[in-house]
Amino acid sequence: MTTISFLPRSSAAVANTFLQLALMDRTPRDQMPTALRLQRLVYLAHGYSLAILSSRLVADPVVALDTGPIFPALRDATAIFEAAPILSPVACRDRAGLAHAQGVLVDRVWLKYGQLDEMALHDFVYEPDTPWAATAPYLEIEPSKIAAFFAKRAA
């Protein structure tokens, strides 16, 4: 079996892809993703990428915090937006596009989860058997744990 490796992107670059999808879907301004919702969407896409493509989508580490799995780099990049809907791209030096398979995966995550509110996304990542729940606070969540969890979800 041939393994295809994709260049992982920054969490902010993946978040910007979700923002572009929201704009293409003509999402009302007040329903655009917030910083926390973007965290959840990027985490879901990263998890499914590990499970389905056997490749990291996001180069940044994902850390277990009280608020759930968080990409600290994305948290820092979106801090200026606080809890408001994000209407413009997140500051990011990573301007390269996603590989085709990565783009298809992000699009599917958007179609399945993009319209969910923060509480529904919260419930998904806070389930007791998640990699976040099995990781001590402030530590990086192991990609192998994320891949195994999302492989069950994708089956």
Tab-separated table of C-alpha atoms in Angstrom:
chain	number	residue	atom	x	y	z
A	1	MET	CA	0.000	0.000	0.000
A	2	THR	CA	1.309	3.446	-0.924
A	3	THR	CA	1.148	6.123	1.735
A	4	ILE	CA	0.658	9.658	0.486
A	5	SER	CA	2.087	12.349	2.702
A	6	PHE	CA	0.696	15.862	2.664
A	7	LEU	CA	2.399	18.988	3.897
A	8	PRO	CA	0.593	20.062	7.065
A	9	ARG	CA	-0.603	23.656	7.237
A	10	SER	CA	-0.818	26.069	10.135
A	11	SER	CA	-3.997	26.015	12.206
A	12	ALA	CA	-4.680	29.601	11.094
A	13	ALA	CA	-4.447	28.620	7.409
A	14	VAL	CA	-6.972	25.819	7.941
A	15	ALA	CA	-9.209	28.215	9.901
A	16	ASN	CA	-9.063	30.627	6.961
A	17	THR	CA	-10.240	27.824	4.680
A	18	PHE	CA	-13.296	27.369	6.908
A	19	LEU	CA	-13.920	31.121	6.823
A	20	GLN	CA	-13.759	31.042	3.011
A	21	LEU	CA	-16.273	28.180	2.951
A	22	ALA	CA	-18.588	30.131	5.252
A	23	LEU	CA	-18.398	33.135	2.938
A	24	MET	CA	-18.983	30.979	-0.158
A	25	ASP	CA	-22.086	29.558	1.558
A	26	ARG	CA	-23.247	33.142	2.192
A	27	THR	CA	-23.331	32.579	5.932
A	28	PRO	CA	-24.986	35.566	7.629
A	29	ARG	CA	-22.494	37.833	9.408
A	30	ASP	CA	-23.897	37.040	12.852
A	31	GLN	CA	-23.519	33.293	12.181
A	32	MET	CA	-19.915	33.367	10.956
A	33	PRO	CA	-17.585	31.158	13.000
A	34	THR	CA	-16.227	32.502	16.261
A	35	ALA	CA	-12.714	31.750	17.501
A	36	LEU	CA	-13.930	28.819	19.596
A	37	ARG	CA	-16.026	27.398	16.766
A	38	LEU	CA	-13.003	27.626	14.451
A	39	GLN	CA	-10.938	25.741	17.045
A	40	ARG	CA	-13.496	22.933	17.001
A	41	LEU	CA	-13.739	22.804	13.211
A	42	VAL	CA	-9.962	22.782	12.735
A	43	TYR	CA	-9.658	20.030	15.364
A	44	LEU	CA	-12.325	17.924	13.636
A	45	ALA	CA	-10.654	18.342	10.251
A	46	HIS	CA	-7.254	17.516	11.741
A	47	GLY	CA	-8.648	14.405	13.419
A	48	TYR	CA	-10.326	13.132	10.274
A	49	SER	CA	-7.158	13.840	8.291
A	50	LEU	CA	-5.131	11.714	10.701
A	51	ALA	CA	-7.710	8.925	10.491
A	52	ILE	CA	-8.586	8.974	6.789
A	53	LEU	CA	-5.522	10.411	5.051
A	54	SER	CA	-3.006	9.103	7.626
A	55	SER	CA	-1.470	12.549	7.532
A	56	ARG	CA	-1.439	15.615	9.751
A	57	LEU	CA	-3.577	18.431	8.399
A	58	VAL	CA	-2.267	20.899	10.980
A	59	ALA	CA	1.408	21.351	11.777
A	60	ASP	CA	0.710	23.068	15.115
A	61	PRO	CA	0.357	21.008	18.286
A	62	VAL	CA	-3.098	20.543	19.794
A	63	VAL	CA	-3.200	20.864	23.577
A	64	ALA	CA	-5.723	19.651	26.153
A	65	LEU	CA	-7.110	22.657	28.022
A	66	ASP	CA	-10.173	23.061	30.230
A	67	THR	CA	-11.980	24.537	27.232
A	68	GLY	CA	-11.264	21.444	25.126
A	69	PRO	CA	-8.646	20.630	22.524
A	70	ILE	CA	-6.974	23.900	21.530
A	71	PHE	CA	-4.366	24.887	18.972
A	72	PRO	CA	-2.460	27.559	20.947
A	73	ALA	CA	-1.226	29.224	17.741
A	74	LEU	CA	-4.818	29.592	16.513
A	75	ARG	CA	-5.968	30.829	19.925
A	76	ASP	CA	-3.304	33.527	19.785
A	77	ALA	CA	-4.160	34.461	16.183
A	78	THR	CA	-7.882	34.802	16.950
A	79	ALA	CA	-7.628	36.446	20.393
A	80	ILE	CA	-8.433	39.889	18.970
A	81	PHE	CA	-11.869	38.644	17.885
A	82	GLU	CA	-12.819	37.448	21.401
A	83	ALA	CA	-16.282	35.800	21.150
A	84	ALA	CA	-17.427	37.774	18.101
A	85	PRO	CA	-18.052	36.206	14.693
A	86	ILE	CA	-14.898	36.379	12.577
A	87	LEU	CA	-15.546	38.250	9.348
A	88	SER	CA	-12.020	38.547	7.952
A	89	PRO	CA	-9.100	36.154	7.484
A	90	VAL	CA	-7.015	35.245	10.507
A	91	ALA	CA	-3.473	36.670	10.398
A	92	CYS	CA	-1.277	33.968	8.967
A	93	ARG	CA	2.084	33.667	7.191
A	94	ASP	CA	1.146	30.244	5.790
A	95	ARG	CA	-0.438	31.201	2.478
A	96	ALA	CA	0.040	27.949	0.584
A	97	GLY	CA	-3.154	26.174	-0.348
A	98	LEU	CA	-4.249	22.769	0.819
A	99	ALA	CA	-3.553	19.684	-1.270
A	100	HIS	CA	-6.646	18.499	-3.164
A	101	ALA	CA	-7.389	15.627	-0.751
A	102	GLN	CA	-6.972	17.957	2.225
A	103	GLY	CA	-9.326	20.491	0.650
A	104	VAL	CA	-11.947	17.824	-0.012
A	105	LEU	CA	-11.692	16.661	3.598
A	106	VAL	CA	-12.041	20.206	4.984
A	107	ASP	CA	-15.023	20.781	2.697
A	108	ARG	CA	-16.703	17.615	3.990
A	109	VAL	CA	-16.067	18.614	7.594
A	110	TRP	CA	-17.645	21.994	6.825
A	111	LEU	CA	-20.674	20.357	5.212
A	112	LYS	CA	-21.169	18.009	8.176
A	113	TYR	CA	-20.242	20.251	11.114
A	114	GLY	CA	-20.053	23.827	9.816
A	115	GLN	CA	-23.659	24.692	10.598
A	116	LEU	CA	-23.539	23.307	14.141
A	117	ASP	CA	-23.476	25.814	16.949
A	118	GLU	CA	-20.759	25.948	19.572
A	119	MET	CA	-22.731	23.810	22.050
A	120	ALA	CA	-23.162	20.940	19.590
A	121	LEU	CA	-19.465	21.072	18.695
A	122	HIS	CA	-18.641	21.333	22.398
A	123	ASP	CA	-20.615	18.165	23.138
A	124	PHE	CA	-18.746	16.271	20.425
A	125	VAL	CA	-15.260	17.099	21.721
A	126	TYR	CA	-16.219	16.749	25.399
A	127	GLU	CA	-17.396	13.152	25.230
A	128	PRO	CA	-15.732	11.011	27.922
A	129	ASP	CA	-13.843	8.738	25.504
A	130	THR	CA	-12.186	11.527	23.510
A	131	PRO	CA	-8.407	11.989	23.282
A	132	TRP	CA	-8.889	15.354	25.016
A	133	ALA	CA	-10.479	13.668	28.059
A	134	ALA	CA	-7.649	11.112	28.201
A	135	THR	CA	-4.889	13.750	28.164
A	136	ALA	CA	-3.684	15.648	31.216
A	137	PRO	CA	-4.356	19.397	31.100
A	138	TYR	CA	-1.823	21.556	29.250
A	139	LEU	CA	-0.189	18.602	27.508
A	140	GLU	CA	-0.141	17.954	23.783
A	141	ILE	CA	-2.733	15.425	22.658
A	142	GLU	CA	-0.904	12.601	20.905
A	143	PRO	CA	-1.695	12.403	17.184
A	144	SER	CA	-1.981	8.604	17.448
A	145	LYS	CA	-4.798	8.970	20.019
A	146	ILE	CA	-6.575	11.502	17.814
A	147	ALA	CA	-6.202	9.229	14.764
A	148	ALA	CA	-7.581	6.184	16.609
A	149	PHE	CA	-10.581	8.127	17.940
A	150	PHE	CA	-11.487	9.611	14.567
A	151	ALA	CA	-10.946	6.286	12.791
A	152	LYS	CA	-13.811	4.911	14.916
A	153	ARG	CA	-15.942	7.948	14.035
A	154	ALA	CA	-15.203	7.618	10.326
A	155	ALA	CA	-16.072	3.919	10.215
